CSV table of C-alpha atoms in Angstrom, one decimal:
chain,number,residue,atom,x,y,z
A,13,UNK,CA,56.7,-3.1,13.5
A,14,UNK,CA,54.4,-3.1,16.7
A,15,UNK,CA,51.7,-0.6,17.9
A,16,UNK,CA,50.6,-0.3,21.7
A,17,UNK,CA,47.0,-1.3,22.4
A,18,UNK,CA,46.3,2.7,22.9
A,19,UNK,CA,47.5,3.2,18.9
A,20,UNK,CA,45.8,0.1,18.0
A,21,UNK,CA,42.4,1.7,19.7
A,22,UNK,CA,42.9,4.9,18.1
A,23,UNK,CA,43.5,3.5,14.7
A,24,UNK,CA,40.5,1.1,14.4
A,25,UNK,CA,38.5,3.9,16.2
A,26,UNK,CA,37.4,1.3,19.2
A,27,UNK,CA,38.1,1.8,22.9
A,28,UNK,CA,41.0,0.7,24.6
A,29,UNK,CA,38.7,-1.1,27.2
A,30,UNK,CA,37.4,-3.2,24.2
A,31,UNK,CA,41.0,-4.1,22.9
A,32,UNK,CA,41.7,-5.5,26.4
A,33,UNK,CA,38.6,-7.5,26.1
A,34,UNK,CA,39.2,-9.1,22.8
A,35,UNK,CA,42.9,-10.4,24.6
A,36,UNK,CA,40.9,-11.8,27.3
A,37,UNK,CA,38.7,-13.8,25.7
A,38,UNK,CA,41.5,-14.8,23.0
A,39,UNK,CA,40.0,-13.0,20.2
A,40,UNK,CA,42.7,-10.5,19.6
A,41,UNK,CA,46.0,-11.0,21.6
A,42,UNK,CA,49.0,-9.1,21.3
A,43,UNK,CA,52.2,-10.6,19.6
A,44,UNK,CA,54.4,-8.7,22.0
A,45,UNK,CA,54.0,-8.0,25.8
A,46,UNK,CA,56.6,-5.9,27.3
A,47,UNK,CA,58.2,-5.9,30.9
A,48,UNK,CA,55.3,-3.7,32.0
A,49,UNK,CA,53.0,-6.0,31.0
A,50,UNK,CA,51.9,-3.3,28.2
A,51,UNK,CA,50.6,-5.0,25.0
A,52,UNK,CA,52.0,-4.4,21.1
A,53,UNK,CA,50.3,-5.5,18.6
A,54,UNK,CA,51.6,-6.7,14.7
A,55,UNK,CA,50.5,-6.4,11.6
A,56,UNK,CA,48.9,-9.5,11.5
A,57,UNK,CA,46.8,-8.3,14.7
A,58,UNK,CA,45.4,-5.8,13.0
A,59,UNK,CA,44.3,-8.0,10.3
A,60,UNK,CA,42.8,-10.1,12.9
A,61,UNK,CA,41.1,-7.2,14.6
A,62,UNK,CA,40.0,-6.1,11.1
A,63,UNK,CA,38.4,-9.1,10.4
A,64,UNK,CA,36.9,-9.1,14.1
A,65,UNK,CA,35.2,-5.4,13.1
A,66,UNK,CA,33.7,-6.6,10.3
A,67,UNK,CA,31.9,-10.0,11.2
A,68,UNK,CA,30.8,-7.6,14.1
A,69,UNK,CA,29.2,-5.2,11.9
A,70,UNK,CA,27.2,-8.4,10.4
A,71,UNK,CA,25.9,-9.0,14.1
A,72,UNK,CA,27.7,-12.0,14.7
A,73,UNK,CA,28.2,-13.0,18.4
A,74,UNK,CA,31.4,-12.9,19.8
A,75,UNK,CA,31.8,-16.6,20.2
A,76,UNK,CA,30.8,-17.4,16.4
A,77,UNK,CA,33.4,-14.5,15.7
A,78,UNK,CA,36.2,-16.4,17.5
A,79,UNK,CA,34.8,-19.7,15.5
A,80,UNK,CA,35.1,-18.0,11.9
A,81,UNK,CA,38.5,-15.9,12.4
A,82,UNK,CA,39.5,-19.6,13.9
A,83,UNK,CA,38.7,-21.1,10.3
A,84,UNK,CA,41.0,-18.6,8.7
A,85,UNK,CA,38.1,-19.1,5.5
A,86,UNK,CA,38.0,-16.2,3.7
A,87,UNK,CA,34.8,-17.7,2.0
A,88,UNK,CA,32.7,-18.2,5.0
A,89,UNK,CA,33.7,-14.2,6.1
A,90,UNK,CA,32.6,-13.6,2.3
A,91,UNK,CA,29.6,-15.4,2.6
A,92,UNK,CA,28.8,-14.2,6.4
A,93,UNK,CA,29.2,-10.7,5.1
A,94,UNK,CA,26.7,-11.4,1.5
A,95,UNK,CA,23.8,-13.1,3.9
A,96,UNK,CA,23.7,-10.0,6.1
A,97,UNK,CA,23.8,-7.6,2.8
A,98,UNK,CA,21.0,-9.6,1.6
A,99,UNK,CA,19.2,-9.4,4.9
A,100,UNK,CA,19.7,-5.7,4.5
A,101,UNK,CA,18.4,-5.0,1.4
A,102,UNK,CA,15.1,-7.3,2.1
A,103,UNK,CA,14.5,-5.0,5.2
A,104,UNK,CA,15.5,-1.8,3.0
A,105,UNK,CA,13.2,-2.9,0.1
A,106,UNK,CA,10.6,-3.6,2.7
A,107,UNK,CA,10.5,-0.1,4.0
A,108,UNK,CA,10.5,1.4,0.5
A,109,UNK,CA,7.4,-0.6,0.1
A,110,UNK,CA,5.8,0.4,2.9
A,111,UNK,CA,6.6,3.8,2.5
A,112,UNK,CA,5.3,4.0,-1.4
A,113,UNK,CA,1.9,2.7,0.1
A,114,UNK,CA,2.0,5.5,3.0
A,115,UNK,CA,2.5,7.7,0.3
A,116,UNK,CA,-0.2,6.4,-2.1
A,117,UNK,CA,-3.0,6.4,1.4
A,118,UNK,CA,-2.2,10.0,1.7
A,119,UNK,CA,-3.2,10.5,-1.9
A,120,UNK,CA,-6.3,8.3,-1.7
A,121,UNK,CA,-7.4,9.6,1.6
A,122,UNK,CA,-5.9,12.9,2.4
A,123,UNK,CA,-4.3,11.9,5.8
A,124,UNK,CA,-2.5,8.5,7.3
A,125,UNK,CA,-4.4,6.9,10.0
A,126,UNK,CA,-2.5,5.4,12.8
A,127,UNK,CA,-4.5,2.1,11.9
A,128,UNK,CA,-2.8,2.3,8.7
A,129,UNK,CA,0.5,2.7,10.3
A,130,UNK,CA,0.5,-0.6,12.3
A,131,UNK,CA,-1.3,-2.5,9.9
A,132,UNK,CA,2.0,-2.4,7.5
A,133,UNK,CA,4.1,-2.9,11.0
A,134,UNK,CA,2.1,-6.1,11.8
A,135,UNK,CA,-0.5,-7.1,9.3
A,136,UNK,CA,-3.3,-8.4,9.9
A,137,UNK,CA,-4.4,-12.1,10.1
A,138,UNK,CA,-6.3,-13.4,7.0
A,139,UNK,CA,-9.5,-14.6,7.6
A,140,UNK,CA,-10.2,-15.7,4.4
A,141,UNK,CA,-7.7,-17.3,1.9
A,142,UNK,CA,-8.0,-16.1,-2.3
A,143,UNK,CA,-8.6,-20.1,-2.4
A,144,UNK,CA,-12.3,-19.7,-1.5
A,145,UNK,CA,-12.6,-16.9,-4.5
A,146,UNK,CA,-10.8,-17.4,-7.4
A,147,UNK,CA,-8.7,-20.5,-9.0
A,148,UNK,CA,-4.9,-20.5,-8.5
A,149,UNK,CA,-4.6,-19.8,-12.0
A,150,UNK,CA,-6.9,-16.9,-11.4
A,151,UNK,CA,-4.3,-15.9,-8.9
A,152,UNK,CA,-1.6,-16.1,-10.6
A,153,UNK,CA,-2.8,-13.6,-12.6
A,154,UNK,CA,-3.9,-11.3,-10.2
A,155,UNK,CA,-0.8,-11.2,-8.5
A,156,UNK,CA,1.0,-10.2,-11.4
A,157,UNK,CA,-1.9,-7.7,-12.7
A,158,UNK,CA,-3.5,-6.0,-9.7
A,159,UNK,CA,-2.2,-2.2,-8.5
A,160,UNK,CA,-0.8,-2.7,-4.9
A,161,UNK,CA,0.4,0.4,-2.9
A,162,UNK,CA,3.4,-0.6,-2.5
A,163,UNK,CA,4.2,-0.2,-5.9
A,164,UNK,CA,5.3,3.0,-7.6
A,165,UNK,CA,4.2,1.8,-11.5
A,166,UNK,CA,2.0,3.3,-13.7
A,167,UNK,CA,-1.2,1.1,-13.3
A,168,UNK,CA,-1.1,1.5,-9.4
A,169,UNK,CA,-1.1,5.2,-10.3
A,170,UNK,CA,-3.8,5.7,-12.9
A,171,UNK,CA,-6.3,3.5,-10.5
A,172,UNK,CA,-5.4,6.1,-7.5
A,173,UNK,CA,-6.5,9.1,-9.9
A,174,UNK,CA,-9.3,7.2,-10.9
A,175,UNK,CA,-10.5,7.1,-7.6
A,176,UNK,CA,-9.3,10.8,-6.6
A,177,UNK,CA,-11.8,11.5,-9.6
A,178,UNK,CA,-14.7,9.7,-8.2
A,179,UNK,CA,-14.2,11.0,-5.0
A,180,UNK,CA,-13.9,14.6,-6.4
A,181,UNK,CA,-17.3,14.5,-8.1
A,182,UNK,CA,-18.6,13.1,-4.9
A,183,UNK,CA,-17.5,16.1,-3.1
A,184,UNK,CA,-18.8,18.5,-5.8
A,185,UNK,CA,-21.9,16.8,-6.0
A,186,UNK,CA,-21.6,16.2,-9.4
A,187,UNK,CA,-24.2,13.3,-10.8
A,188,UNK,CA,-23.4,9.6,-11.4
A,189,UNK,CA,-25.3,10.3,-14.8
A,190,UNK,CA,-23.0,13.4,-15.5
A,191,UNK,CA,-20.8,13.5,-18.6
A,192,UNK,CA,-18.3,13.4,-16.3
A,193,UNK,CA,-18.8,10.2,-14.4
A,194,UNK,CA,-19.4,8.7,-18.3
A,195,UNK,CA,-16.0,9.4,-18.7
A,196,UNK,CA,-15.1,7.6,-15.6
A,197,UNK,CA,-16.7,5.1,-16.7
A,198,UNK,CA,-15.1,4.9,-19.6
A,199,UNK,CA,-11.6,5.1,-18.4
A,200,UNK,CA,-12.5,2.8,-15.4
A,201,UNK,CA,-13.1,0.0,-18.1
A,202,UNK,CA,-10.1,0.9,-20.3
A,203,UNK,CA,-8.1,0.2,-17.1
A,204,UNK,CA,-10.0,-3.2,-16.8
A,205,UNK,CA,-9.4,-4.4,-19.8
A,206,UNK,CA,-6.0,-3.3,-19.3
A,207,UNK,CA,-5.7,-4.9,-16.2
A,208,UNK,CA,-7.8,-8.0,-16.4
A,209,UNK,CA,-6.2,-8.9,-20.3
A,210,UNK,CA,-9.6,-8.7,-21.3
A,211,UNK,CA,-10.9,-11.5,-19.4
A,212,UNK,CA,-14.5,-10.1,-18.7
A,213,UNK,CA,-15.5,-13.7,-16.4
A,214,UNK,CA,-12.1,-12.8,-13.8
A,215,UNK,CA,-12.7,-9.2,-13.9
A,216,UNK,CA,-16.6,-10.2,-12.8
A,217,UNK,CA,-15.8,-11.9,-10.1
A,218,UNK,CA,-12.9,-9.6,-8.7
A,219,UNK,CA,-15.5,-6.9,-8.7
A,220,UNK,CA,-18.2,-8.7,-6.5
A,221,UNK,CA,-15.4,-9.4,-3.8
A,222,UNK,CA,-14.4,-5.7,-4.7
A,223,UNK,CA,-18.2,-4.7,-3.9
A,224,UNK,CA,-18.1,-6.4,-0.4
A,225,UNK,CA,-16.1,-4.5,2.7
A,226,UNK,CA,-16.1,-7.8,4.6
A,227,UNK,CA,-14.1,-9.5,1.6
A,228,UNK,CA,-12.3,-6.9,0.6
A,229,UNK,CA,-11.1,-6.8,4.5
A,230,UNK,CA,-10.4,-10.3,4.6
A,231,UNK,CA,-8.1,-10.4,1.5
A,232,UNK,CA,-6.3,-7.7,3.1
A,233,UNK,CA,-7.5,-5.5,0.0
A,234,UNK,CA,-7.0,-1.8,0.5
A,235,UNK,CA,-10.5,-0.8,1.5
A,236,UNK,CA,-12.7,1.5,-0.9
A,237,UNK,CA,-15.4,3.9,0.6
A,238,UNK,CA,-18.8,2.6,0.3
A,239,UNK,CA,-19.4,5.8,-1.3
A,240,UNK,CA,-17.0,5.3,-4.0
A,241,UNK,CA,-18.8,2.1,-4.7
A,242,UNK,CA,-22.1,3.1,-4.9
A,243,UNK,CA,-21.4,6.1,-6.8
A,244,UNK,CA,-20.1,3.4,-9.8
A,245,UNK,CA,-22.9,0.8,-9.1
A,246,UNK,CA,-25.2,4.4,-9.8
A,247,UNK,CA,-23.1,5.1,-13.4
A,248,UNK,CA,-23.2,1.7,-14.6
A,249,UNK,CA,-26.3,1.3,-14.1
A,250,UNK,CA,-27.0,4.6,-15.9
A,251,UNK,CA,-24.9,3.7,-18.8
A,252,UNK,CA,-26.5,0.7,-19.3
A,253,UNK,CA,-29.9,2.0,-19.0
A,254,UNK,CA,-29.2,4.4,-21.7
């Protein structure tokens, strides 16, 4: 049984224009020409056509296309089709991140600036590598410990609220020697402890490049207000004074 290039069009939902094409170039040609020079198409056409539509959707040019359908390899369409899915989901995975850390700005700060937005679209160039800070063991275990924005877990949240805290009794003008900012305090070393394993020598040294824009900056850390920072050098130093 044979369809006309207009049915074939209709049922593959591409232009007729495009179907002609295809026969030009010899990537889809019709079994059956009649008189008229109208085209039919077979089954096995629209197999062909099929296949065409698909390594299409995987942004294939036209001239690999012809190469693969050529092979007749089901495996290299399979595997053509997997390497785009996976290039897909990187890309998909990649916007989720950058949207969980738009998200957790806008909790820290209230508002997304537009610095914020083309940082995550190009980000900036270290200046400084962790080399010059920490060991790579050390690093190793920051990578796995840290909060980063871009994920959605429960350490990354309870440092954001411990920082919405500070910068709420900053706003109240409530003391660094308050109850309050004891409490802080208290939570703020819980989390340490909970984030560093109890390793008081790494958590040290994170917290002088911590204390330092510039670093901070050049690790591509998320920046914490100077305010922030002074208003827990002030506690500690109450605490400890006590």
């Amino acid at each position: 049984m044979y369809i006309s290039s207009g049915e074939l069009a209709k049922r593959f939902k591409v232009s007729v224009r495009t179907i002609r094409y295809y026969d030009q170039i010899g990537l889809v040609r019709p079994s059956k020409l009649s008189e008229g020079g109208k085209r039919f198409y077979s089954a096995e056409d629209c197999l062909i056509l099929e296949k065409v539509i698909l390594l299409k959707s995987l942004a294939l040019p036209l001239d690999e296309i012809k190469r693969v359908i050529k092979d007749q390899s089901t495996e290299t369409i399979l595997l053509a089709h997997k390497s785009y899915m996976e290039e897909q989901l990187f890309n998909m995975q990649t916007s989720i991140a950058h949207t969980t850390s738009l998200l957790h700005i806008l909790k820290l700060e209230g508002m997304i600036q537009w610095e914020d937005l083309i940082t995550l679209i190009a980000p900036p160039v270290e200046n400084r590598s962790w080399e010059s800070f920490f060991s790579i063991e050390e690093q190793e275990r920051l990578r796995g410990s840290l909060p980063k924005l871009e994920k959605d877990n429960v350490s990354t949240k309870k440092w954001i609220n411990l920082v919405r805290r500070i910068e709420l009794c900053i706003q109240e003008n409530t003391s660094p020697g308050s109850e309050q900012a004891k409490l802080i305090i208290e939570d703020m070393e819980n989390l340490s402890e909970e984030t560093f394993q109890g390793d008081q020598n790494l958590m040290t040294k994170f917290w002088e490049v911590r204390r330092s824009q510039d670093f901070s900056n050049e690790l591509n850390l998320y920046p914490i207000k100077q305010e922030i920072l002074d208003f827990i050098e002030e506690a500690y130093a109450i605490i400890q004074g006590q």
